[in-house]
Structures are given as C-alpha cells and as structure tokens.
Amino acid sequence: MAEITSELLIKRLAEWGVDTIFGIPGDGINGIMEGLRRHADKVKFVLVHHEEAAAFMACAHAKATGRIGVCLATSGPGGIHLANGLYDAKLDHVPVLAITGLQESSVLGTGYQQEVALDRLYEDVTEYNQVVMNPAQMPALVDVAIRTAYARRGVAHLTFPNDIQIAPAGEDPYQTVAPVRPPSTAPIYVDPMVWPRDGDLRRAADVLNAGTKIAILAGIGARGAGRWVEQAAEKLGAPIVKSLLGKMVVPDDSPYTTGGLGLLGTKPSEELMEEADTLLMLGTNFPYTKFLPEPGKARVVQVEIDPARAGTRTPTEVPLVGDVGATLERLLPLLDVKDHAFLGKYQEKTRDWREAMTALESADRDPIAPQYLAHELDVQAADDAILTCDSGTIATWAARHWQIRGRREFYLSGTLATMAPGLPYAIGIQHAHPGRQVIAFVGDGGFAMLMAEFHTAMRYGLPIKVVINNNNALGQILWEQMVLGYPEHGVRFGEPLPDYAAWARGCGGFGVHVNKPGDLPGALQEALAHPGPALLDVAVNPDEPPLPGKVSYDQAKKFAEAWLHGQPRKASIASTLFKDKIQQLKG
C-alpha cells in the first residue's frame, strides 16, 4: 500500500512524543483518519462527541503534562467548533496543535460545500497558522508548528486540503526553487532557562529591601517554584497571595499564604493589597487591576517570562524577564532578612477568614450549602487528586473550599473563563494520568453543554468522577445582575429538572442524585470508590450568594436596589444570608 502524506504527519507527531489526538472524523479529514488508522500503534485517536470538547481536552492535556496537546476537526463547522477551546489555550498560554481539514485545493475559493477559510478564521488565536499545499512540506511544517507552540506558549494550526492528505508521501508536483532537505531525525524542543541580568536583580533587591509592607502575588508561571516563593516570603516577611490559576503554587495550609485575590478571593488578600507598599509579582499577568495596589501607592517588581507582558497591568519599577525559579534563586541572596510583624498580622487575619469559611461548611443546612459540598469533596478526595472546575459560582466554592495539599492539582479556564471545560478537562487529564484520582467539579449549566462527553469517558474506561453543584440556574450571572441593580432575569432553568444521574447510568456508569445533606457523605464516598466513571448530582441551595471576600459599598448599594425593584426570590435569599451570618457568628 503506497504511503500517503497523512502518514508522514502522524509519524512525525509520534516522533515529537505525541501519543494521543482528540477529535471527531469528517469527510474533510478522511485522509488524516486513514493515516491514523495505519499508525494506530503510534498515536491513539480519542473519539469525542463535540469538537469543542476535543480542544478542551488537548488544552487540559498540555496544562497537566507540559507536553503539546493535539486536537483534530474536519473542515468548515468542525473547525469552527474548535475555536472556544483553542482560545482557552491561547489565553492561558499552553501549547496546543490544531489540525483541520480543507476542501480539495482545486475548488478552494469557489464557495464549495462547507468551505471555510480556517486559516483566516484562526488568525487571532494562533501563533503559527499554515495551509499545507504540497506533500513535500511534510514533515518540516509539523516541526515548525510544534516548536512555535512550545516557544510562544500558544496555539499552532495546520490545515490540509483533502487531496494533499492522500497524495503520495514526499511528492513534489511543482518545480522547486530549492531542493527539499530532510529534517532532523530526532525532533526536540529545549525550553530555555532564562534569568535576568545581574544589574536588574540588584535593582529589584534594592526596591524589595526598602519595603516595609511587602506582598507577593504568585501566578501559574511560578508553578514548580513553590519552595523558592516560600523562601522569599520567609526572608521578606511577606504574605503570599495566589491567583486562581496559581492556586497550586504553594499549599493552602502554607503559613505564608492569605489565599486568592479578586471576586473569588479572600478578605485578607484584598486588604493586603490595599496596605502593601511593595509588591513582588511572580509568574502572573493578573488581569483584574482593580484588586492590585493603586498606581503610585506601591513599588512593583515583576518576574515575567515574556518581555511583552512585563509591566502591562500596573506601573512596574523593575521588570525582571526570566523563569520564576531561576530568578528567585539568584535574587534570594541579595534580599535582606526582615521581621515578621507584617506577615504575622495577615496570618491572624487569614486564621479568622478560614474560621468564617469553615462556619459556612455546615452539614446542618438544608437545602445543601454549596460550601458544604465543596468541603466534603475536599475531605474525601485523595491527597494527589486533580480537580478540574468550570466557570461560575462553582469556581468560587472550589477556590475557597478545595485545599491544595500533598500532590493535589487544580485546573480551570483562567483568562477566558469559559463555561463547559470541567468535564473534558477531566477526561484529557485522566487520559494523561491514568493512576491519579481526577474529579470534575462542575455546575449544572456547564455540565449540560458538553454532557455527552461522560459517554466518552465510559467508552475509554477513564474513571473520572463528576460532582455537579446543581442550583438549576446560571448562578454567577444571577448575582451579577443583582449587583448591577437589576432584578434577576433569564437565569433559572426551572421545570422540568433534568436527571443527570440517569444519564450517567444510561451511559453504563455510576449515577446518584442527592438532595439531603445527610445523604451526601455516603453518596460521595461511594462515587469516589467506584472503579469506573461516576457522577454525583447534588441539589444545592440556589439562593446561596458567592459573595466577594470584601463587599464594597457600591456592590451593597446595587444589591439593595435590585431587592427593592422586585427580586422574585428575596425571602429565600434573605433567609440564606441570615443563616450564613448566624453560622459565621456560631463558628
């Protein structure tokens, strides 16, 4: 059987260490599917139910392993469906390669069926974007695409016309200006270790040594450098605030951390940013600038691997371009040892905050408090569990009640903050880490969007656990409407209630619905112990507000206005708020 160009594609991906491609077949990629069939021993094709999920799985695979994630879609609508997951990879700076099909080169530009110029559609989302028009371009374009995705921490895209996919391998139908040279037989990308110049390190140390109230803000770019981050905190007497993506940089029980920042963060973290006179930003391009110190109030040192991002969020006196770990290793000897009075103040504030959060985790509240659900999951999950999460109120409960300890990890759509990735993230990560406990902690709104992928987990024997925080509403938008001073509108799903547990059982998995707090611990224990995919659908209090760590006067005023303008469930919401306060006082 003659070798076709698609085989060169698959073999080269395998040489780069790619062992899995997530996607859906279609007539625009039949040639690539044949290449996969012929080399199924080298690269596994994971069939999903929606291309968006395939892109999320590739993104999650890259986040959890550091290796490039690969997704595949047919021409036209298939490629369009990939876009949301690809933007997730772009905005969270992870390497993903998207492969798509295209109509035969002879009909391009004629308005042929499903003809979409995916290369032009992807111009904004990609770091590298190429239409393959000659078999002789293989495998060099694969090399360039993957190296670019790694080097620029983003998305690369290759799209193949149908006729090129099945053309004889190595064919060069056009007269070439230069002979095609074979690429390296052993492709490799070496991630450079970068650290700042000595003079810049000295300037940064001078700023930090002059500070008296120093705060550290750590993001996902500091992952793997936790011990150096804590050493900096110890030496500077500086509390550590974590971005949501950076939640796993240091453990949540670290004596240095005050927790997260922003709407999903903690009151001590917000107060720290208001008081600090010096801020050390490590591996974060934190976008919510209203939670950072006011310009001019604090001197800022930022460690950032991308020179283009250094200093983009807040006036930065000393931008340090480099890897966080390598930079801190060289910066630490230059730092003065400070007393811990300021750190001690925020350690006490953090203890008080944690007591208030613990009070909300009561098993006595009926309907089930989402804080109790998140806490019970935290208690029962393994110390090396990986939690994936959706956007919305679910992220608030995970941020505050899921504790990073041991080898635990935490993933969600960070900057894009899209709905629906929790389930496909779990599948992509479970595939990469078959021996780990992987839990998708999702809302009912996000789960419903891509719930068919639970069947994907069943087909491939991936023992993911799905825990649905079911408030039968788009909870985050509900509360945002009220904070804006509007009565809620269009955010509650109402009757009839879908039976997600029945869907799980229909797929052949474990599925249980829980609506009483007393039933939750046992049901969760059973779900986590189940050897295959399991789903726990938990009806939680729909009127539990995901309040900011520190409620501003303007937020309270707008909330009151919405109340007066006819909030339809104000009695139930008032009761929940009252119970929250009583629990905190009791705690």
Coordinates of C-alpha atoms in Angstrom, one line a residue:
M1 CA 0.0 0.0 0.0
A2 CA 1.5 3.3 -1.1
E3 CA 2.4 5.7 1.7
I4 CA 0.3 8.9 1.8
T5 CA 1.1 12.4 3.1
S6 CA -1.1 12.0 6.2
E7 CA 1.1 9.1 7.3
L8 CA 4.1 11.5 7.3
L9 CA 2.0 13.8 9.5
I10 CA 1.2 11.1 12.0
K11 CA 4.6 9.6 12.1
R12 CA 6.2 13.0 12.7
L13 CA 3.8 13.7 15.5
A14 CA 4.7 10.4 17.1
E15 CA 8.4 11.3 16.8
W16 CA 7.6 14.5 18.8
G17 CA 6.2 12.4 21.6
V18 CA 2.5 12.9 20.7
D19 CA 0.7 9.8 21.7
T20 CA -3.0 11.0 21.6
I21 CA -5.2 13.1 19.3
F22 CA -8.6 14.2 20.4
G23 CA -11.3 14.8 17.8
I24 CA -14.2 13.8 15.5
P25 CA -13.9 12.4 12.0
G26 CA -15.5 14.0 9.0
D27 CA -15.3 14.0 5.2
G28 CA -12.8 16.8 5.3
I29 CA -10.2 14.7 7.2
N30 CA -10.8 11.2 5.9
G31 CA -7.2 11.1 4.6
I32 CA -5.9 12.0 8.0
M33 CA -8.1 9.4 9.7
E34 CA -6.6 6.8 7.3
G35 CA -3.1 8.0 8.4
L36 CA -4.2 7.5 12.0
R37 CA -5.6 4.0 11.2
R38 CA -2.4 2.9 9.6
H39 CA -0.3 4.1 12.5
A40 CA -2.7 3.3 15.4
D41 CA 0.2 1.7 17.2
K42 CA 2.0 5.1 17.4
V43 CA -0.8 7.6 18.0
K44 CA -4.2 6.9 19.7
F45 CA -7.3 8.7 18.3
V46 CA -9.8 9.5 21.1
L47 CA -13.3 10.0 19.6
V48 CA -15.3 12.7 21.4
H49 CA -18.8 13.9 20.9
H50 CA -18.1 17.6 20.2
E51 CA -15.1 19.3 18.7
E52 CA -15.1 22.0 21.4
A53 CA -14.5 19.2 23.9
A54 CA -11.6 17.9 21.8
A55 CA -9.9 21.3 22.0
F56 CA -10.6 21.5 25.8
M57 CA -9.1 18.0 26.2
A58 CA -6.0 19.0 24.3
C59 CA -5.6 22.1 26.3
A60 CA -6.0 20.2 29.6
H61 CA -3.5 17.6 28.5
A62 CA -1.0 20.4 27.8
K63 CA -1.7 22.1 31.2
A64 CA -1.3 18.9 33.2
T65 CA 1.7 17.4 31.4
G66 CA 3.6 20.4 29.9
R67 CA 3.6 18.5 26.6
I68 CA 1.8 19.7 23.5
G69 CA -1.9 18.8 23.2
V70 CA -3.3 17.9 19.8
C71 CA -6.9 18.1 18.5
L72 CA -8.4 17.2 15.1
A73 CA -11.5 18.5 13.3
T74 CA -13.0 18.3 9.9
S75 CA -13.4 21.3 7.5
G76 CA -16.0 24.0 8.0
P77 CA -18.2 23.6 11.1
G78 CA -15.9 21.1 12.7
G79 CA -13.0 23.6 12.7
I80 CA -15.3 26.3 13.9
H81 CA -16.3 24.3 16.9
L82 CA -12.6 24.0 18.0
A83 CA -12.3 27.8 18.4
N84 CA -13.5 28.1 22.0
G85 CA -11.1 25.5 23.3
L86 CA -8.3 27.0 21.3
Y87 CA -8.9 30.4 22.8
D88 CA -8.7 28.8 26.2
A89 CA -5.2 27.5 25.3
K90 CA -4.2 30.9 23.8
L91 CA -5.2 33.0 26.8
D92 CA -3.8 30.6 29.4
H93 CA -0.5 30.2 27.4
V94 CA -0.3 26.5 26.8
P95 CA 1.0 24.7 23.7
V96 CA -1.7 23.1 21.5
L97 CA -1.7 22.0 17.9
A98 CA -5.0 22.1 16.0
I99 CA -5.2 20.0 12.8
T100 CA -8.1 20.6 10.4
G101 CA -9.3 19.6 7.0
L102 CA -9.9 21.7 4.0
Q103 CA -11.7 21.2 0.6
E104 CA -9.6 20.0 -2.3
S105 CA -7.2 22.6 -3.5
S106 CA -8.8 22.7 -7.0
V107 CA -12.1 24.0 -5.6
L108 CA -10.8 26.5 -3.0
G109 CA -12.3 29.9 -3.4
T110 CA -15.4 28.7 -5.3
G111 CA -17.8 28.6 -2.4
Y112 CA -17.8 24.8 -2.2
Q113 CA -19.8 23.0 0.4
Q114 CA -18.6 23.7 4.0
E115 CA -15.8 25.8 2.6
V116 CA -14.5 28.0 5.5
A117 CA -11.0 29.6 5.4
L118 CA -10.0 28.2 8.7
D119 CA -6.5 29.7 8.4
R120 CA -8.1 33.1 8.3
L121 CA -10.6 32.3 11.0
Y122 CA -7.8 31.3 13.3
E123 CA -5.6 34.3 12.6
D124 CA -6.3 35.8 16.1
V125 CA -6.0 32.6 18.1
T126 CA -2.7 31.2 16.6
E127 CA 1.0 31.7 17.0
Y128 CA 1.6 29.7 13.8
N129 CA -1.0 29.1 11.1
Q130 CA -0.4 27.3 7.8
V131 CA -2.3 25.8 4.9
V132 CA -0.3 22.7 3.7
M133 CA -0.3 22.9 -0.1
N134 CA 2.5 20.5 -1.1
P135 CA 3.2 17.0 0.3
A136 CA 6.9 18.0 0.3
Q137 CA 6.2 20.4 3.1
M138 CA 5.8 17.3 5.4
P139 CA 7.3 16.9 8.0
A140 CA 9.0 20.3 8.2
L141 CA 5.8 22.2 8.8
V142 CA 5.0 19.9 11.7
D143 CA 8.4 20.7 13.3
V144 CA 7.9 24.5 12.9
A145 CA 4.3 24.3 14.2
I146 CA 5.3 22.4 17.3
R147 CA 8.4 24.4 18.1
T148 CA 6.4 27.6 17.7
A149 CA 3.6 26.3 20.0
Y150 CA 6.2 25.5 22.7
A151 CA 8.4 28.6 22.3
R152 CA 5.4 31.1 22.3
R153 CA 3.2 29.0 24.6
G154 CA 0.2 29.1 22.4
V155 CA -1.7 27.6 19.6
A156 CA -0.4 26.3 16.2
H157 CA -2.7 25.3 13.3
L158 CA -2.1 23.2 10.2
T159 CA -5.0 22.7 7.7
F160 CA -4.8 20.1 5.0
P161 CA -6.8 20.1 1.7
N162 CA -8.3 16.7 1.0
D163 CA -6.1 16.0 -2.0
I164 CA -2.9 16.8 -0.1
Q165 CA -3.9 14.4 2.7
I166 CA -4.0 11.4 0.4
A167 CA -1.3 12.5 -2.1
P168 CA 1.7 10.2 -2.3
A169 CA 4.2 10.8 0.5
G170 CA 7.1 13.1 -0.5
E171 CA 5.5 14.0 -3.8
D172 CA 6.5 17.5 -5.1
P173 CA 4.2 18.3 -8.0
Y174 CA 5.7 21.8 -8.5
Q175 CA 9.1 22.8 -9.7
T176 CA 11.0 23.8 -6.6
V177 CA 13.4 26.7 -6.3
A178 CA 15.5 24.8 -3.8
P179 CA 15.7 21.0 -3.0
V180 CA 13.7 19.8 0.0
R181 CA 16.1 18.7 2.7
P182 CA 15.0 16.1 5.3
P183 CA 14.6 17.5 8.8
S184 CA 16.3 16.2 11.9
T185 CA 15.5 12.5 12.6
A186 CA 15.0 13.2 16.3
P187 CA 12.9 16.3 16.8
I188 CA 13.3 18.0 20.1
Y189 CA 12.5 21.3 21.7
V190 CA 14.6 22.6 24.6
D191 CA 12.8 25.1 26.8
P192 CA 15.5 27.8 27.6
M193 CA 16.2 28.6 31.2
V194 CA 16.1 32.4 31.4
W195 CA 17.0 34.7 34.2
P196 CA 17.6 38.5 34.4
R197 CA 20.9 40.4 34.2
D198 CA 22.8 41.0 37.5
G199 CA 22.1 44.7 37.4
D200 CA 18.4 44.2 37.1
L201 CA 18.5 41.7 40.0
R202 CA 20.3 44.3 42.1
R203 CA 17.8 47.0 41.3
A204 CA 14.9 44.6 42.2
A205 CA 16.6 43.7 45.5
D206 CA 17.0 47.4 46.4
V207 CA 13.3 48.0 45.9
L208 CA 12.3 45.0 48.0
N209 CA 14.9 45.7 50.7
A210 CA 13.5 49.3 51.0
G211 CA 9.9 48.0 51.5
T212 CA 8.3 47.7 55.0
K213 CA 4.9 46.1 54.0
I214 CA 5.7 43.7 51.2
A215 CA 3.2 41.4 49.5
I216 CA 3.9 38.6 47.0
L217 CA 1.4 37.8 44.2
A218 CA 2.1 34.3 42.7
G219 CA 0.6 33.0 39.5
I220 CA 0.7 29.9 37.4
G221 CA 4.1 31.0 36.0
A222 CA 5.5 30.2 39.4
R223 CA 4.4 26.6 39.3
G224 CA 7.2 24.3 40.3
A225 CA 9.0 27.2 42.1
G226 CA 6.9 27.0 45.3
R227 CA 9.9 26.4 47.6
W228 CA 11.6 29.5 46.4
V229 CA 8.4 31.5 46.6
E230 CA 8.1 30.5 50.3
Q231 CA 11.8 31.2 50.9
A232 CA 11.2 34.8 49.6
A233 CA 8.2 35.1 51.8
E234 CA 10.2 34.0 54.8
K235 CA 13.1 36.3 54.1
L236 CA 10.9 39.4 53.3
G237 CA 8.2 38.7 55.9
A238 CA 5.8 38.9 53.0
P239 CA 2.4 37.2 52.8
I240 CA 1.7 35.3 49.6
V241 CA -1.4 35.9 47.5
K242 CA -2.2 33.4 44.8
S243 CA -4.0 34.0 41.6
L244 CA -6.7 31.4 40.8
L245 CA -4.6 29.7 38.2
G246 CA -1.7 29.8 40.6
K247 CA -3.6 28.1 43.4
M248 CA -1.3 25.1 43.4
V249 CA 2.0 27.1 43.5
V250 CA 2.1 26.8 47.3
P251 CA -0.2 24.7 49.6
D252 CA -3.3 26.3 51.1
D253 CA -2.0 25.4 54.6
S254 CA 1.3 27.3 54.0
P255 CA 1.9 29.7 56.9
Y256 CA 2.7 32.4 54.3
T257 CA -0.4 32.4 52.1
T258 CA -3.6 34.5 52.5
G259 CA -5.3 32.7 49.7
G260 CA -6.7 34.1 46.4
L261 CA -7.5 37.5 45.1
G262 CA -10.4 39.1 43.3
L263 CA -14.1 38.3 43.4
L264 CA -13.2 34.6 44.2
G265 CA -10.5 35.6 46.7
T266 CA -10.3 36.3 50.4
K267 CA -10.8 39.4 52.5
P268 CA -7.2 39.2 53.9
S269 CA -5.7 39.2 50.4
E270 CA -7.7 42.2 49.4
E271 CA -6.8 44.1 52.5
L272 CA -3.2 43.2 52.0
M273 CA -3.2 44.7 48.5
E274 CA -4.7 47.9 49.9
E275 CA -2.0 48.2 52.6
A276 CA 1.2 47.0 50.9
D277 CA 3.9 49.5 50.0
T278 CA 5.8 47.0 47.8
L279 CA 4.5 44.2 45.5
L280 CA 6.5 41.3 44.1
M281 CA 4.6 39.7 41.2
L282 CA 5.8 36.2 40.3
G283 CA 4.7 34.5 37.1
T284 CA 1.4 36.3 36.8
N285 CA -0.2 38.8 34.5
F286 CA -3.2 39.2 36.8
P287 CA -5.8 41.0 34.7
Y288 CA -8.2 42.3 37.4
T289 CA -6.2 45.5 38.1
K290 CA -8.8 47.0 40.5
F291 CA -7.6 44.4 43.1
L292 CA -4.0 45.5 42.7
P293 CA -2.5 48.4 44.7
E294 CA -3.4 51.8 43.3
P295 CA -0.8 53.1 40.9
G296 CA 1.8 55.1 42.8
K297 CA 0.9 53.6 46.2
A298 CA 3.2 50.6 46.0
R299 CA 6.6 49.9 44.3
V300 CA 6.3 46.9 42.0
V301 CA 8.8 44.3 41.0
Q302 CA 7.6 41.7 38.4
V303 CA 9.1 38.4 37.3
E304 CA 7.7 37.5 33.9
I305 CA 9.0 35.1 31.2
D306 CA 7.5 37.2 28.3
P307 CA 9.1 40.6 27.9
A308 CA 6.0 41.9 26.2
R309 CA 3.8 41.2 29.3
A310 CA 6.1 42.6 31.9
G311 CA 4.6 45.8 33.3
T312 CA 1.4 45.7 31.4
R313 CA -1.0 45.5 34.4
T314 CA 0.4 48.1 36.8
P315 CA 3.2 50.6 36.8
T316 CA 6.3 48.4 37.4
E317 CA 9.5 49.8 38.6
V318 CA 11.7 46.8 38.0
P319 CA 10.5 44.2 35.4
L320 CA 12.6 41.0 35.6
V321 CA 12.4 38.8 32.5
G322 CA 13.0 35.2 33.4
D323 CA 11.8 31.9 34.8
V324 CA 10.5 32.4 38.3
G325 CA 12.5 29.6 39.9
A326 CA 15.8 30.6 38.3
T327 CA 15.2 34.2 39.0
L328 CA 14.4 33.7 42.7
E329 CA 17.5 31.5 43.2
R330 CA 19.6 34.4 42.1
L331 CA 17.6 37.1 43.8
L332 CA 17.3 35.5 47.3
P333 CA 20.9 36.0 48.3
L334 CA 20.5 39.8 47.6
L335 CA 17.5 40.2 49.9
D336 CA 17.7 41.5 53.5
V337 CA 16.0 39.5 56.3
K338 CA 13.0 41.3 57.7
D339 CA 11.0 40.8 60.8
H340 CA 7.6 39.1 60.5
A341 CA 5.3 41.6 62.2
F342 CA 3.5 42.4 58.9
L343 CA 3.3 38.8 58.0
G344 CA 2.1 37.9 61.4
K345 CA -0.7 40.5 61.1
Y346 CA -2.0 38.8 58.0
Q347 CA -1.5 35.3 59.4
E348 CA -4.0 36.3 62.1
K349 CA -6.4 37.8 59.6
T350 CA -6.2 34.6 57.5
R351 CA -7.0 32.4 60.5
D352 CA -10.1 34.5 61.1
W353 CA -11.1 34.2 57.4
R354 CA -10.7 30.4 57.5
E355 CA -12.8 30.1 60.6
A356 CA -15.6 32.1 58.8
M357 CA -15.3 29.9 55.8
T358 CA -15.4 26.8 58.0
A359 CA -18.6 28.0 59.6
L360 CA -20.3 28.1 56.2
E361 CA -19.4 24.4 55.6
S362 CA -22.1 23.2 58.0
A363 CA -23.8 19.9 57.3
D364 CA -26.9 21.1 59.2
R365 CA -28.1 23.5 56.5
D366 CA -31.0 22.3 54.3
P367 CA -31.0 22.8 51.3
I368 CA -27.4 21.7 50.9
A369 CA -25.0 24.5 51.1
P370 CA -22.6 24.5 48.2
Q371 CA -19.8 25.3 50.7
Y372 CA -20.6 22.0 52.4
L373 CA -20.5 20.1 49.2
A374 CA -17.1 21.6 48.3
H375 CA -15.7 20.9 51.8
E376 CA -16.9 17.3 51.8
L377 CA -15.3 16.8 48.5
D378 CA -12.1 18.3 49.8
V379 CA -12.2 16.0 52.9
Q380 CA -12.8 12.8 51.0
A381 CA -10.6 13.3 47.9
A382 CA -7.1 11.8 47.8
D383 CA -4.0 13.9 48.6
D384 CA -2.9 13.5 45.0
A385 CA -6.3 14.3 43.4
I386 CA -6.6 16.5 40.4
L387 CA -9.6 18.8 40.4
T388 CA -11.0 20.4 37.3
C389 CA -13.5 23.1 37.5
D390 CA -16.0 25.1 35.4
S391 CA -16.5 28.9 35.4
G392 CA -19.3 30.5 37.5
T393 CA -20.2 30.1 41.2
I394 CA -18.6 26.7 41.1
A395 CA -15.2 28.4 40.8
T396 CA -15.9 30.4 44.0
W397 CA -16.6 27.3 46.0
A398 CA -13.6 25.5 44.6
A399 CA -11.3 28.5 45.2
R400 CA -12.3 28.8 48.8
H401 CA -13.1 25.3 50.0
W402 CA -10.8 23.0 47.9
Q403 CA -7.5 22.9 49.6
I404 CA -4.2 22.3 47.9
R405 CA -2.2 19.8 49.9
G406 CA 0.2 16.9 49.1
R407 CA 0.4 16.5 45.3
R408 CA -3.0 18.0 44.6
E409 CA -3.6 20.0 41.4
F410 CA -6.3 22.4 40.2
Y411 CA -7.2 23.4 36.6
L412 CA -9.8 25.6 35.1
S413 CA -10.3 28.0 32.2
G414 CA -8.4 31.0 33.6
T415 CA -8.4 34.1 31.4
L416 CA -11.1 33.0 29.0
A417 CA -13.3 31.8 31.9
T418 CA -15.5 29.9 29.6
M419 CA -18.2 27.5 30.6
A420 CA -18.1 23.8 30.0
P421 CA -14.4 22.8 30.2
G422 CA -14.6 21.0 33.5
L423 CA -15.8 17.6 32.1
P424 CA -13.5 17.5 29.0
Y425 CA -10.6 18.8 31.1
A426 CA -11.1 15.8 33.4
I427 CA -11.1 13.4 30.5
G428 CA -7.9 14.8 28.9
I429 CA -6.1 14.8 32.3
Q430 CA -7.3 11.3 33.3
H431 CA -6.0 10.0 29.9
A432 CA -2.6 11.6 30.7
H433 CA -2.5 10.4 34.3
P434 CA -4.4 7.1 34.5
G435 CA -3.2 6.4 38.0
R436 CA -4.5 9.6 39.6
Q437 CA -7.9 10.5 41.0
V438 CA -9.4 13.1 38.7
I439 CA -12.6 14.9 39.7
A440 CA -14.6 17.3 37.6
F441 CA -16.4 19.8 40.0
V442 CA -18.9 21.5 37.7
G443 CA -22.1 23.5 37.7
D444 CA -25.3 22.2 36.1
G445 CA -25.1 24.9 33.4
G446 CA -21.6 24.0 32.3
F447 CA -22.1 20.2 32.5
A448 CA -25.3 20.4 30.3
M449 CA -23.3 22.0 27.5
L450 CA -21.0 19.0 26.9
M451 CA -22.5 16.3 29.0
A452 CA -22.3 13.8 26.1
E453 CA -18.6 13.5 27.0
F454 CA -19.4 11.4 30.0
H455 CA -20.1 8.7 27.5
T456 CA -16.6 9.3 26.1
A457 CA -15.2 8.6 29.5
M458 CA -17.2 5.4 29.6
R459 CA -16.1 4.2 26.2
Y460 CA -12.4 4.6 27.0
G461 CA -12.6 3.3 30.6
L462 CA -11.5 6.6 32.2
P463 CA -12.6 6.5 35.8
I464 CA -13.3 10.2 36.2
K465 CA -15.6 11.4 39.0
V466 CA -18.1 14.2 38.1
V467 CA -19.6 16.2 41.0
I468 CA -22.4 18.6 39.9
N469 CA -23.1 21.6 42.1
N470 CA -26.7 21.8 40.8
N471 CA -28.5 25.1 41.6
N472 CA -30.7 24.8 38.5
A473 CA -29.5 28.2 37.4
L474 CA -26.8 30.3 35.9
G475 CA -25.8 31.3 39.4
Q476 CA -22.9 33.7 38.6
I477 CA -25.0 35.7 36.2
L478 CA -27.9 35.8 38.6
W479 CA -25.8 37.5 41.3
E480 CA -24.1 39.8 38.8
Q481 CA -27.5 41.1 37.7
M482 CA -28.4 41.9 41.3
V483 CA -25.0 43.6 41.9
L484 CA -25.7 45.8 38.9
G485 CA -29.0 46.8 40.5
Y486 CA -31.2 44.6 38.2
P487 CA -33.8 42.1 39.3
E488 CA -32.8 38.6 38.0
H489 CA -33.9 37.7 34.5
G490 CA -33.4 34.6 32.3
V491 CA -31.0 32.8 34.7
R492 CA -33.0 30.0 36.2
F493 CA -33.7 26.9 34.2
G494 CA -36.9 25.9 36.0
E495 CA -39.0 22.8 35.5
P496 CA -38.7 20.0 34.4
L497 CA -35.5 19.2 36.2
P498 CA -33.1 17.1 34.0
D499 CA -31.9 13.8 35.6
Y500 CA -28.2 13.9 35.1
A501 CA -27.7 10.8 37.3
A502 CA -30.0 8.9 35.0
W503 CA -27.8 10.0 32.0
A504 CA -24.7 8.7 33.8
R505 CA -26.4 5.3 34.4
G506 CA -27.7 5.3 30.8
C507 CA -24.1 5.5 29.7
G508 CA -23.2 2.5 31.9
G509 CA -21.6 4.5 34.7
F510 CA -22.4 5.3 38.3
G511 CA -25.1 7.9 38.8
V512 CA -26.7 9.2 42.0
H513 CA -28.8 12.3 42.8
V514 CA -28.5 13.8 46.3
N515 CA -30.8 16.4 47.8
K516 CA -30.4 15.9 51.5
P517 CA -27.3 16.9 53.4
G518 CA -27.3 13.7 55.5
D519 CA -27.0 11.6 52.3
L520 CA -24.1 13.5 50.9
P521 CA -21.0 11.9 52.7
G522 CA -22.1 8.3 51.9
A523 CA -23.0 9.0 48.3
L524 CA -19.7 10.9 47.7
Q525 CA -17.7 8.1 49.3
E526 CA -19.5 5.5 47.0
A527 CA -18.9 7.6 43.9
L528 CA -15.2 8.1 44.6
A529 CA -14.7 4.4 45.3
H530 CA -16.5 3.4 42.1
P531 CA -13.9 1.8 39.7
G532 CA -15.2 3.5 36.6
P533 CA -16.7 6.8 35.6
A534 CA -19.1 8.1 38.3
L535 CA -21.4 11.1 38.6
L536 CA -22.9 12.7 41.7
D537 CA -25.7 15.2 41.0
V538 CA -26.1 17.3 44.2
A539 CA -29.1 19.7 44.5
V540 CA -27.7 22.7 46.4
N541 CA -29.3 25.9 47.7
P542 CA -30.0 28.1 44.7
D543 CA -30.0 31.2 46.8
E544 CA -26.5 30.9 48.2
P545 CA -24.6 34.1 47.2
P546 CA -20.9 33.8 46.1
L547 CA -20.1 37.0 47.9
P548 CA -16.7 38.7 47.3
G549 CA -14.2 38.5 50.0
K550 CA -14.8 42.1 50.8
V551 CA -18.1 43.6 49.8
S552 CA -17.8 47.2 48.6
Y553 CA -20.3 49.9 49.4
D554 CA -21.2 50.2 45.7
Q555 CA -21.9 46.4 45.5
A556 CA -24.1 46.5 48.5
K557 CA -26.0 49.6 47.2
K558 CA -26.7 47.9 43.8
F559 CA -27.8 44.7 45.5
A560 CA -30.2 46.7 47.7
E561 CA -31.6 48.5 44.6
A562 CA -32.3 45.1 42.9
W563 CA -34.0 44.0 46.1
L564 CA -36.3 47.0 46.1
H565 CA -37.1 46.6 42.3
G566 CA -38.7 43.3 42.7
Q567 CA -36.2 40.5 43.2
P568 CA -38.6 37.5 42.9
R569 CA -36.8 35.3 45.5
K570 CA -35.9 37.9 48.1
A571 CA -37.4 36.0 51.0
S572 CA -35.4 32.9 50.3
I573 CA -32.2 34.8 49.6
A574 CA -32.7 36.9 52.8
S575 CA -33.1 33.7 54.7
T576 CA -29.9 32.2 53.3
L577 CA -27.9 35.4 54.0
F578 CA -29.2 35.4 57.6
K579 CA -28.2 31.7 58.0
D580 CA -24.8 32.5 56.6
K581 CA -24.2 35.2 59.2
I582 CA -25.6 33.1 62.0
Q583 CA -23.2 30.2 61.1
Q584 CA -20.3 32.6 61.0
L585 CA -21.1 34.0 64.4
K586 CA -21.5 30.5 65.8
G587 CA -18.2 29.5 64.3

